[in-house]
């Protein structure tokens, strides 16, 4: 149990927060300067502690890279709505480019592969839940709070995999393998339960933050119209 607390704060939370702050500064200073010339730079990266989906991480952290990938790789290859096979091929091409862009190191293979699997699983889940029978069942028998709980539970394993992939990205293969063995190979049912429950709480916190932001924007819009 002590190891789980140590690994979360020392090797997930703190490096992630430092990484986020670094990019806020790296993106923020040029963005301020570019606004002097009436340019419209991408928005600042969101804090990683309030993101619980792979797709949101890629959309809202490095927004410039996301726009580039979408415009010049994803859409030209065929990542359009309704073309599901082409969408997966386009996503794979994007992660091949990301692997090349970051330097083609061996640990990037693990990082990019896990991210591709996570994004693909999210896309499949979105496709399944958008089907008419599933949507009717949800609207008839599942309350909004219960649906939110189900989303957080479904996202918990993917969020744990996301954190594991970040171990490889932040600290390389050697450290990544240490945590892989400690948390997966030598884990216990109790340790798995603690990790998944922590990921569930993180997902709930992220969704509540999104709800608060939506309400804040709604209140701001209401005040402007009055």
Backbone as a ProteinNet text record, in pm:
[ID]
protein_1_A
[PRIMARY]
XXXXXXXXXXXXXXXXXXXXXXXXXXXXXXXXXXXXXXXXXXXXXXXXXXXXXXXXXXXXXXXXXXXXXXXXXXXXXXXXXXXXXXXXXXXXXXXXXXXXXXXXXXXXXXXXXXXXXXXXXXXXXXXXXXXXXXXXXXXXXXXXXXXXXXXXXXXXXXXXXXXXXXXXXXXXXXXXXXXXXXXXXXXXXXXXXXXXXXXXXXXXXXXXXXXXXXXXXXXXXXXXXX
[TERTIARY]
82.7	0	86.2	191.5	281.4	345.8	378.1	438.3	341.1	212	113.9	104.1	102.9	97.7	223.6	337.8	464.5	467.1	426.5	434.5	340.4	223.5	129.9	183.6	227.3	268.3	407.7	501.2	639.6	662.1	591.7	624.1	508.8	395.7	287.7	244.3	205.6	148.2	252.6	364	463.5	530.3	581.4	639.1	537.3	412.6	309.7	282	278.5	252.9	370.8	492.5	609	608.8	573.3	565.9	461.4	348	242.8	288	349.2	395	500.8	590.4	693.2	629.2	526.4	464.4	376	320.1	246.6	339.4	461.7	559	608.5	641.8	693.9	592.9	465.4	361.7	310.4	309.5	246.3	323	455.7	534.1	526.2	549.1	531.7	388.7	289.9	150.8	125.1	178.5	160.8	226.8	347.5	418.3	345.3	294.1	224	96.5	33.5	-88.5	-60	64.5	99.6	87.7	103	91.7	-45.1	-143.9	-283	-296.3	-209.3	-221.6	-308.5	-357.3	-446	-381.3	-294.1	-224.8	-318.1	-278.4	-359.4	-371.2	-477.2	-499.8	-396.3	-386.5	-290.2	-330.3	-233.1	-265.9	-343.5	-438.3	-513.1	-426.4	-458.1	-388.4	-417.9	-313.7	-332.3	-409.7	-415.9	-488.7	-639.4	-687.1	-830.9	-870.2	-783.8	-812.9	-814.3	-919.1	-929.6	-947.4	-948.2	-961.6	-837.6	-795.1	-682.2	-708.1	-827.9	-858.6	-853.2	-900.2	-894.6	-751	-666.4	-526	-461.1	-488	-427.8	-493.2	-619.1	-686.3	-647	-636.8	-632.2	-498.6	-398.6	-267.9	-182.4	-133.7	-58.8	-155.1	-226.5	-332.3	-275.8	-156.2	-95.7	-60.6	-1.4	29.8	-97.2	-201	-327.5	-385.2	-383.1	-434	-353.1	-220.6	-135	-167.1	-175.4	-204.9	-340.1	-438.7	-573	-579	-514.2	-524.7	-440.8	-321	-227.1	-207.7	-256.7	-240.3	-375	-449.2	-570.2	-677.6	-715.3	-821.4	-778.2	-657.4	-619.7	-617.9	-580.6	-578.2	-718.5	-813.5	-951.2	-1019.8	-975.6	-1036.9	-1163.9	-1261.9	-1389.9	-1494.6	-1600	-1706.7	-1771.3	-1793.7	-1858.7	-1763.6	-1637	-1538.5	-1446.6	-1492.9	-1431	-1294.8	-1282.1	-1152.7	-1049.6	-1088.8	-996.8	-958.2	-1050.7	-1020.4	-910.7	-917	-812.8	-679.2	-683.6	-559.6	-501.2	-588.2	-541.4	-484.2	-546.7	-494	-357.5	-343	-213.9	-106.8	-141.3	-45.8	-4.9	-99.6	-66.6	34.8	17.8	110.3	245.1	247.6	376.7	452.1	380	444	490.5	410.4	449.8	575.9	583.3	704.5	825.3	811.1	920.6	951.7	848.2	865.6	942.7	919.1	983	1120.7	1166.6	1304.2	1327	1220.8	1231.8	1314.2	1299.6	1365.1	1281.6	1344.4	1273.8	1158.2	1173.4	1063.5	942.6	963.8	850.7	760.5	813.1	728.9	620.9	661.5	564	464.8	515	428.1	326.4	372.5	281.8	184.9	232.8	145.3	32.6	66.1	-37.2	-135.5	-86.3	-176.5	-268.4	-215.3	-299.2	-406.8	-370.2	-469.1	-576.3	-533.8	-630.7	-725.9	-675	-760.4	-855.5	-806.7	-890.7	-1002.8	-970.7	-1074.2	-1179.8	-1137.6	-1235.1	-1324.8	-1266.6	-1346.6	-1446.9	-1404.6	-1496.9	-1609.2	-1575.5	-1678.7	-1777.6	-1727.6	-1817.2	-1909.1	-1854.1	-1935.5	-2044.5	-2008.9	-2107	-2217.2	-2179.5	-2280.2	-2367.1	-2323.7	-2405.5	-2505.5	-2498.9	-2594	-2733.9	-2831.4	-2969.8	-3021.1	-3004.7	-3055.2	-2989.7	-2857.6	-2788.3	-2834.8	-2850.1	-2892	-3033	-3123.8	-3260.7	-3262.2	-3182.4	-3175.7	-3123.1	-3021	-2964.3	-3064.9	-3133.5	-3230.3	-3349.6	-3381.9	-3499.6	-3469.5	-3351.4	-3327	-3207.5	-3124.5	-3004.4	-3014	-3007	-3013.8	-2882	-2884.6	-2758.9	-2649	-2680.6	-2571.5	-2513.1	-2600.3	-2549.7	-2468	-2508	-2431.4	-2293.2	-2289.1	-2159.6	-2072	-2129.1	-2051	-1998.7	-2082.5	-2039.9	-1926.9	-1934.9	-1827.1	-1696.2	-1705.4	-1583.7	-1525.7	-1612.6	-1562.5	-1499.5	-1560.5	-1505	-1373.2	-1360.4	-1237.9	-1124.2	-1153.6	-1050.6	-936	-962.5	-848.8	-766.4	-833.4	-760.8	-675.3	-726.9	-649.3	-526	-539.6	-423.6	-319.7	-365.4	-272.3	-205.7	-280.9	-224.5	-111.2	-132.7	-28.5	93.3	69.5	181.4	260.5	192.5	263.4	345.1	295.7	370.5	498.7	499.7	624.2	733.6	697.5	794.4	833.4	736.4	764.4	850.7	819.3	892.5	1030.6	1040.3	1161.4	1227.9	1174.8	1243.3	1205	1267.9	1233.5	1264.3	1378.7	1420.1	1321.5	1287.6	1192.1	1053.9	1015.1	885	872.2	977.7	974.1	965	1030.1	1022.2	877.7	809.5	670.9	578.1	609.2	529.1	535.4	652.3	665.6	602.2	623.5	570	417.7	359.8	215.8	135.2	194.2	118.2	159.3	287.1	330.5	323.5	360.8	364.3	252.1	153.8	41.8	-49.5	-130.5	-228	-367.9	-470.7	-606.2	-632.2	-574.9	-593	-527	-406	-337.6	-410.7	-461.8	-539	-663.8	-729.8	-850.9	-820.4	-708.3	-670.7	-643.4	-569.2	-536.4	-663	-750.4	-871.7	-965.3	-974.3	-1058.6	-1002	-870.4	-808.4	-836.2	-827.6	-856.5	-1003.7	-1091	-1234.5	-1259.1	-1196	-1212.5	-1156.3	-1045	-986.8	-1080.2	-1142.9	-1240.1	-1360.2	-1410.6	-1523.3	-1485.1	-1364.6	-1319	-1309.4	-1257.2	-1245.8	-1382.4	-1477.8	-1611.7	-1681.2	-1657.9	-1717.6	-1656.2	-1527.2	-1462.9	-1521	-1544.5	-1607.1	-1746.3	-1822.8	-1958.1	-1954	-1858.7	-1844.3	-1808.4	-1718.9	-1680.6	-1798.7	-1878	-1994.7	-2094.7	-2116.5	-2207.9	-2152.9	-2021.6	-1961	-1977.9	-1956.2	-1975.6	-2120.6	-2213.1	-2355.2	-2391.3	-2338.4	-2367	-2308.4	-2187.8	-2126.7	-2208.8	-2259.7	-2342.2	-2473	-2530.3	-2653.8	-2632.5	-2520.3	-2492.6	-2469.6	-2408.4	-2383.6	-2512.6	-2611	-2736	-2829	-2801.5	-2889.3	-2851.8
-121.3	0	126.3	124.5	240.3	263.2	152.2	167.6	233.8	199.8	259.6	410.7	450.9	594.4	663.5	598.2	656.3	669.7	563.1	566.6	671.5	691.3	788.4	930.3	967.1	1105.3	1134.3	1040.2	1067.3	1050.4	952.9	919.4	942.4	981.3	1014.8	1158.6	1197.2	1329.6	1438.8	1428.5	1536.1	1550.1	1442.8	1460.7	1513	1466.5	1515.7	1663.2	1707.2	1848.5	1934.2	1888.3	1962.5	1969.4	1858.9	1854.8	1954.2	1960.9	2054	2198.6	2229.2	2366.6	2407.3	2315.3	2345.1	2384.3	2309.8	2339.7	2463.7	2493.2	2619.2	2737.4	2729.2	2836.6	2836.2	2718	2709.2	2756.4	2723.4	2767	2906.5	2939.1	3063.6	3187.5	3188.1	3306.4	3338.8	3242	3273.9	3315.3	3256.9	3293.7	3439.5	3486	3626.3	3718.5	3683.3	3767.1	3769	3651.9	3646.2	3728.9	3743.3	3823.8	3971.7	4015.9	4154.4	4183.4	4077.8	4092.4	4049.2	4045.1	4010.8	3869.2	3778.7	3638.4	3566.4	3449.1	3371.8	3236.8	3229.5	3103.1	3001.4	2874.5	2772.3	2801.8	2751.5	2772.1	2694.7	2731.5	2667.9	2522.2	2436.3	2297	2285.3	2193.4	2167.4	2091.2	2109.2	2034.6	1885.9	1803.9	1661.1	1592.7	1653.4	1591.8	1601.1	1675.9	1684.7	1625.6	1541.3	1471.4	1322.2	1254.3	1111.7	1027.3	1089.8	1017.8	1039.2	933.2	945.1	1051.8	1048.2	1141.2	1285.9	1312.7	1449.2	1493.2	1400.3	1436	1482.9	1411.8	1451.2	1574.9	1599.2	1717.9	1844.5	1836.1	1957.4	1982.6	1897.1	1927.5	2004.2	1937	2005.4	2030.6	2141.6	2169.4	2197.2	2255.6	2279.8	2150.8	2055.5	1925.7	1853.7	1862.7	1798	1856.2	1989	2052.3	2008.9	2000.9	1957.5	1813.7	1724	1584	1568.1	1639.3	1628	1680.6	1793.9	1858.6	1789	1743.1	1697.2	1545.6	1472.8	1327.7	1257	1291.6	1216.2	1229.5	1351.2	1372.2	1330.8	1365.8	1321.4	1169.5	1094.8	949	890.2	961	911.7	906.2	986.9	985.3	1066.2	1031.6	1101.2	1021.1	1086.6	1014	909.8	791.8	685.9	590.7	624.9	538.5	482.4	375.8	331.9	267.2	185.1	122.6	228.6	323.6	430.7	516	532.7	611.5	545.6	413.6	344.9	349.7	336.7	347.1	487.1	589.5	727.2	752.3	695.7	711.3	645.1	525.7	458.2	541.1	602.2	686.7	806.7	862.8	976.1	935.7	818.8	777.1	734.6	685.7	660.9	792.4	897.9	1028.9	1079.9	1060.1	1104.9	1032.1	902.7	826.2	885.8	918.8	979.6	1119.2	1197.3	1336	1344.8	1249.5	1254	1188.1	1133.6	1086.6	939.1	859.2	717.1	637.2	669.6	590.3	465.8	365.2	239.5	254.6	338.3	354.2	421.7	495.6	560.4	458.9	342.2	237.8	196	176	138.7	251.1	373.9	489	508.6	510.2	532.6	416	293.4	176.6	177.2	204.2	206.9	320.6	433.8	544.5	512.4	447.7	408.5	309.7	212.6	115.9	187.8	281.8	353.4	437.4	512.2	594.1	506.2	392	302.5	242.6	201.4	145.3	250.3	374.4	480.5	501.7	497.8	514.9	401.3	278	164.2	178.3	219.5	237.5	346.5	455.6	562.4	513.1	433	377.4	285.6	199	104	176.4	271.9	341.8	436.1	469.8	556.2	478.2	346	265.6	283.9	279.5	309.2	220.3	87.1	5	40.4	60.1	95.4	231.8	325.3	460	459	380.5	372.9	307.3	201.4	135.9	232.4	307.2	401.8	508.4	563.7	669.2	619	490.2	435.9	382	323.5	248.4	297.5	384.6	428.1	577.7	614.6	756	825.7	957.7	1030.2	1009.7	1013.1	985.2	845.1	744.9	609.3	596.1	663.9	661.3	723.3	828.8	890.4	793.7	720.8	622	511.6	467.2	363.4	413.2	538.1	595.8	600.3	642	648.6	509.7	409.3	273.4	218.2	246.3	196.9	265.6	393.1	467.9	437.2	379.1	356.6	268.1	151.5	70.4	142.5	216	288.4	399.3	462.1	567.7	509.2	390.5	324.7	290.5	244.3	215.2	343	452.2	580.8	622.4	605.3	640.8	550.9	421.6	331	372	413.7	457.7	583.1	669	790.7	760.1	649.3	609.7	588.7	522.2	500.3	633.4	719.8	845.7	939.1	950.9	1043	990.1	858.2	805.1	690.7	651.2	552.2	408.8	316.7	175	114.4	147.5	82.4	110.3	237.3	272	217.3	225.2	171.3	23.7	-52.3	-195.7	-223.5	-141.2	-158.7	-146.7	-41.8	-22.4	-124.9	-169.3	-274.9	-401.7	-439.3	-559	-540	-423.7	-400.3	-397.5	-332.2	-308.5	-415.8	-481.7	-578.1	-721.1	-753.6	-891.6	-935.1	-845	-880.5	-813.2	-762.5	-699.1	-800.8	-752.9	-836.5	-784.4	-863.2	-811.3	-681.7	-670.4	-547.9	-428.3	-448.6	-337.8	-298.8	-397.8	-365.7	-285.7	-325.6	-255.3	-110.9	-89.9	45.9	131.6	77	153	187.3	89.5	114.8	211.3	198.7	292.8	434.1	446.7	579.2	637.5	554.4	601.1	638.4	562.8	595.3	732.6	758.4	888.9	1001.5	976.1	1077	1106.5	1001.7	1023.3	1103.8	1073.1	1149.8	1296.2	1318.3	1456.2	1531.3	1464.6	1528.2	1561.3	1470.2	1496.3	1607.4	1612.8	1721	1855.4	1856.4	1979.7	2025.5	1931.7	1965.8	2023.7	1962.2	2011.9	2152.1	2177	2310.4	2413.2	2377.4	2470	2500.9	2399.9	2423.5	2515.7	2494.2	2581.9	2723.9	2737.6	2871.1	2944.2	2873.4	2937.4	2976.3	2891.4	2922.5	3047.5	3055.6	3173.3	3299.2	3289	3405.3	3450	3353.4	3388.9	3453.8	3403.8	3462.6	3606.1	3631.3	3766.8	3864.4	3816	3903.8	3940.7	3851.4	3879.4	3968.6	3982.8	4064.7	4211.1
0	0	0	81.6	84.6	-50.8	-120.6	-253	-350	-340.6	-429.5	-408.4	-280.9	-252.4	-303.5	-282.1	-328.1	-479.7	-550.7	-696.8	-753.8	-691.5	-748.3	-733.8	-614.8	-593.1	-649.4	-629.7	-668.3	-818.1	-879.9	-1018.2	-1114.4	-1067.7	-1159.9	-1142.7	-1020.6	-999.7	-1017.2	-944.5	-948.1	-1085.1	-1148.1	-1282.7	-1383	-1371.8	-1463.3	-1445.3	-1319.3	-1293.6	-1340.5	-1316.8	-1364.7	-1517.1	-1581	-1726.6	-1777.7	-1709.5	-1748.8	-1731.8	-1617.5	-1593.3	-1696	-1729.6	-1829.8	-1962.7	-2003.9	-2132.3	-2125.7	-2009	-1995.4	-2021.8	-1967.7	-1989.4	-2133.8	-2186.3	-2322.2	-2425.8	-2404.7	-2497.3	-2463.6	-2334.2	-2291.9	-2332.9	-2316.1	-2351.5	-2501	-2590.8	-2733.3	-2768	-2696.3	-2724.8	-2690	-2577.1	-2538.5	-2640.6	-2682.7	-2780.1	-2914.1	-2955.7	-3084.8	-3084.1	-2967.4	-2960.6	-2984	-2959.9	-2990.5	-3139.5	-3221.8	-3366.7	-3417.4	-3327.4	-3361.5	-3416.1	-3371.8	-3408.2	-3305.8	-3342.9	-3256	-3226.1	-3125.4	-3096.4	-3031.5	-3031	-2961.9	-2812.7	-2753	-2610.3	-2528.3	-2401.3	-2311.5	-2284.1	-2253.1	-2222.3	-2091.5	-2090.5	-1968.6	-1868.9	-1741.1	-1636.3	-1653.1	-1648	-1672.1	-1560.4	-1442.5	-1331.5	-1347.9	-1445.3	-1467.5	-1602.3	-1658.5	-1783.3	-1755.5	-1796.4	-1768.3	-1894	-2012.1	-2137.3	-2224	-2292	-2384.4	-2489	-2548.6	-2657.5	-2610.2	-2488.9	-2436.8	-2410.4	-2368.2	-2345.4	-2474.2	-2582.3	-2710	-2769	-2737.7	-2790.6	-2717.2	-2584	-2503.3	-2433.6	-2455	-2396.6	-2497.8	-2599.9	-2705.9	-2821.2	-2813.7	-2911.3	-3049.8	-3056	-3186.3	-3257.3	-3184.5	-3243.3	-3285	-3204.1	-3238.5	-3367.6	-3382.3	-3504.1	-3626	-3609.8	-3720.1	-3760.8	-3662.7	-3692.6	-3759.7	-3709.8	-3765.3	-3908.5	-3933	-4064.6	-4170.8	-4136	-4237.8	-4242	-4140	-4140.9	-4126.5	-4020.8	-3988.3	-4096.1	-4130	-4228.6	-4369	-4417.2	-4552.1	-4569.6	-4465.8	-4477.9	-4477.9	-4417.2	-4420.7	-4287.4	-4191.8	-4059.8	-4052.9	-4135.5	-4138.3	-4062.1	-4010.6	-3941.5	-4032.8	-3977.5	-4053	-4123	-4135.4	-4200.4	-4091.5	-4027.4	-3903.6	-3926.8	-4028.7	-4054.5	-4090.2	-4174.8	-4212.4	-4092.5	-3997	-3877.7	-3794.1	-3781.3	-3704.9	-3777.8	-3911.1	-3988.2	-3975.4	-3982	-3968.1	-3829.2	-3726	-3590.3	-3577.4	-3636	-3631.1	-3700.7	-3813.7	-3885.5	-3800.3	-3726.6	-3638.7	-3532.3	-3473.9	-3368.7	-3425.9	-3549.2	-3613.6	-3631.2	-3671.4	-3683.9	-3547.5	-3443.6	-3309.7	-3264.4	-3294.3	-3262.4	-3334.1	-3461.1	-3536.4	-3483.6	-3451.9	-3408.8	-3277.2	-3186.9	-3055.3	-3052.5	-3164	-3168.2	-3195.1	-3209.6	-3244.1	-3142.1	-3013.1	-2909.8	-2879.6	-2818.6	-2796.7	-2698.8	-2595.1	-2499.1	-2560.7	-2670.9	-2738.1	-2806.6	-2840.3	-2898.7	-2799.6	-2673.2	-2569.6	-2547.6	-2534.9	-2508.4	-2619.4	-2745	-2857.5	-2875.1	-2855.1	-2871.6	-2768.4	-2642.3	-2538.8	-2562.4	-2608.5	-2637.7	-2754.8	-2857.4	-2970.6	-2926.8	-2844.5	-2794.7	-2712.4	-2625.6	-2543.8	-2625.7	-2722.6	-2808.5	-2889	-2937.3	-3016.4	-2932.8	-2810	-2722.9	-2689.2	-2667.3	-2642.5	-2763.5	-2883.3	-3004.5	-3020.2	-2990.8	-2999.8	-2897.5	-2774.9	-2672.1	-2711.4	-2768.9	-2814.9	-2925	-3017	-3125.5	-3072.2	-2977.5	-2923	-2846.6	-2761.5	-2680.8	-2763	-2885.3	-2970.9	-3055.9	-3053.4	-3128.9	-3072.4	-3160.2	-3121.7	-3007.9	-3011.5	-2900.1	-2766.7	-2767.5	-2643.9	-2594.1	-2686.3	-2647.3	-2588.7	-2648.6	-2594.9	-2457.5	-2440.6	-2310.7	-2205.4	-2238.9	-2143	-2105.2	-2204.1	-2176.8	-2096.5	-2109.3	-2041.9	-1902.5	-1883.5	-1761.1	-1679.1	-1734.9	-1664.5	-1637.2	-1510.6	-1474.6	-1508.9	-1527.1	-1556.7	-1453	-1320.6	-1224.1	-1238.3	-1262.2	-1278.8	-1406.4	-1513.2	-1636.9	-1615.9	-1537.2	-1506.2	-1427.7	-1333.2	-1258.1	-1350.4	-1442.7	-1536.4	-1625.4	-1669.9	-1750.8	-1672.7	-1545.3	-1462.9	-1440	-1418.9	-1398.6	-1525.5	-1641	-1767	-1800.6	-1762.4	-1793.9	-1697.5	-1580.4	-1479.2	-1528.9	-1591.2	-1639.8	-1746.2	-1836.3	-1939.8	-1879.6	-1775.7	-1710.2	-1642.6	-1584.8	-1524.7	-1631.3	-1748.3	-1857.3	-1906.7	-1908.8	-1950.1	-1857.4	-1727.7	-1630.9	-1648.9	-1675	-1698.5	-1822.4	-1926.7	-2047.2	-2020.6	-1931	-1899.1	-1821.9	-1746.1	-1681.4	-1786	-1894.6	-2002.1	-2068.1	-2088.4	-2157.9	-2073.5	-1945.1	-1858.9	-1819.9	-1795.7	-1730.6	-1804.5	-1920.8	-2001.7	-1970.9	-2044.3	-2034.9	-1899.3	-1842.9	-1718.4	-1605	-1585.6	-1480	-1513.5	-1640.8	-1680.2	-1649.3	-1674.4	-1646.1	-1496.8	-1415.2	-1269.9	-1223.3	-1269.1	-1226	-1288.6	-1410.3	-1471	-1388	-1342.3	-1260.1	-1122.9	-1061.3	-927.4	-927.1	-1026.5	-1023.6	-1095.6	-1194.2	-1274.4	-1239.8	-1257.1	-1238.6	-1093.1	-1002	-860.3	-781.3	-849.6	-782	-715.6	-623.8	-554	-584.7	-557.9	-578.5	-502	-383	-305.3	-374.6	-428	-494.9	-622.5	-697.8	-817.3	-780.7	-672.3	-630.1	-591.3	-520.9	-481.3	-603.7	-700.1	-821.1	-898.6	-919.9	-997.8	-925.8	-792.6	-719.4	-727.2	-721.7	-735.3	-873.9	-977.6	-1113.1	-1128.4	-1062.5	-1064.2	-1001.1	-887.6	-822.2	-908.3	-974.9	-1062.7	-1179.4	-1234.8	-1342.4	-1296.1	-1178.2	-1124.3	-1102.2	-1051.7	-1030.8	-1162.6	-1265.5	-1396.1	-1454.6	-1442.1	-1494.9	-1417.6	-1286.6	-1207.6	-1245.3	-1274.5	-1319.8	-1453.2	-1544.8	-1672.4	-1650.6	-1558.8	-1532.2	-1473.7	-1384.1	-1323.8	-1430.4	-1522.7	-1628.4	-1719.8	-1752.3	-1836.9	-1768.4	-1638.4	-1565.6	-1557.1	-1539.6	-1533.1	-1664.9	-1776.9	-1907.3	-1928.1	-1879.1	-1893.8	-1813.3	-1688.6	-1607.1	-1669.6	-1725.4	-1789.4	-1908.9	-1986.8	-2101.2	-2057.7	-1949	-1898.8	-1852.8	-1785.4	-1736.5	-1852.3	-1958.5	-2072	-2145.1	-2143.6	-2212.9	-2131.2	-2002.7	-1917.7	-1925.2
[MASK]
++++++++++++++++++++++++++++++++++++++++++++++++++++++++++++++++++++++++++++++++++++++++++++++++++++++++++++++++++++++++++++++++++++++++++++++++++++++++++++++++++++++++++++++++++++++++++++++++++++++++++++++++++++++++++++++++++

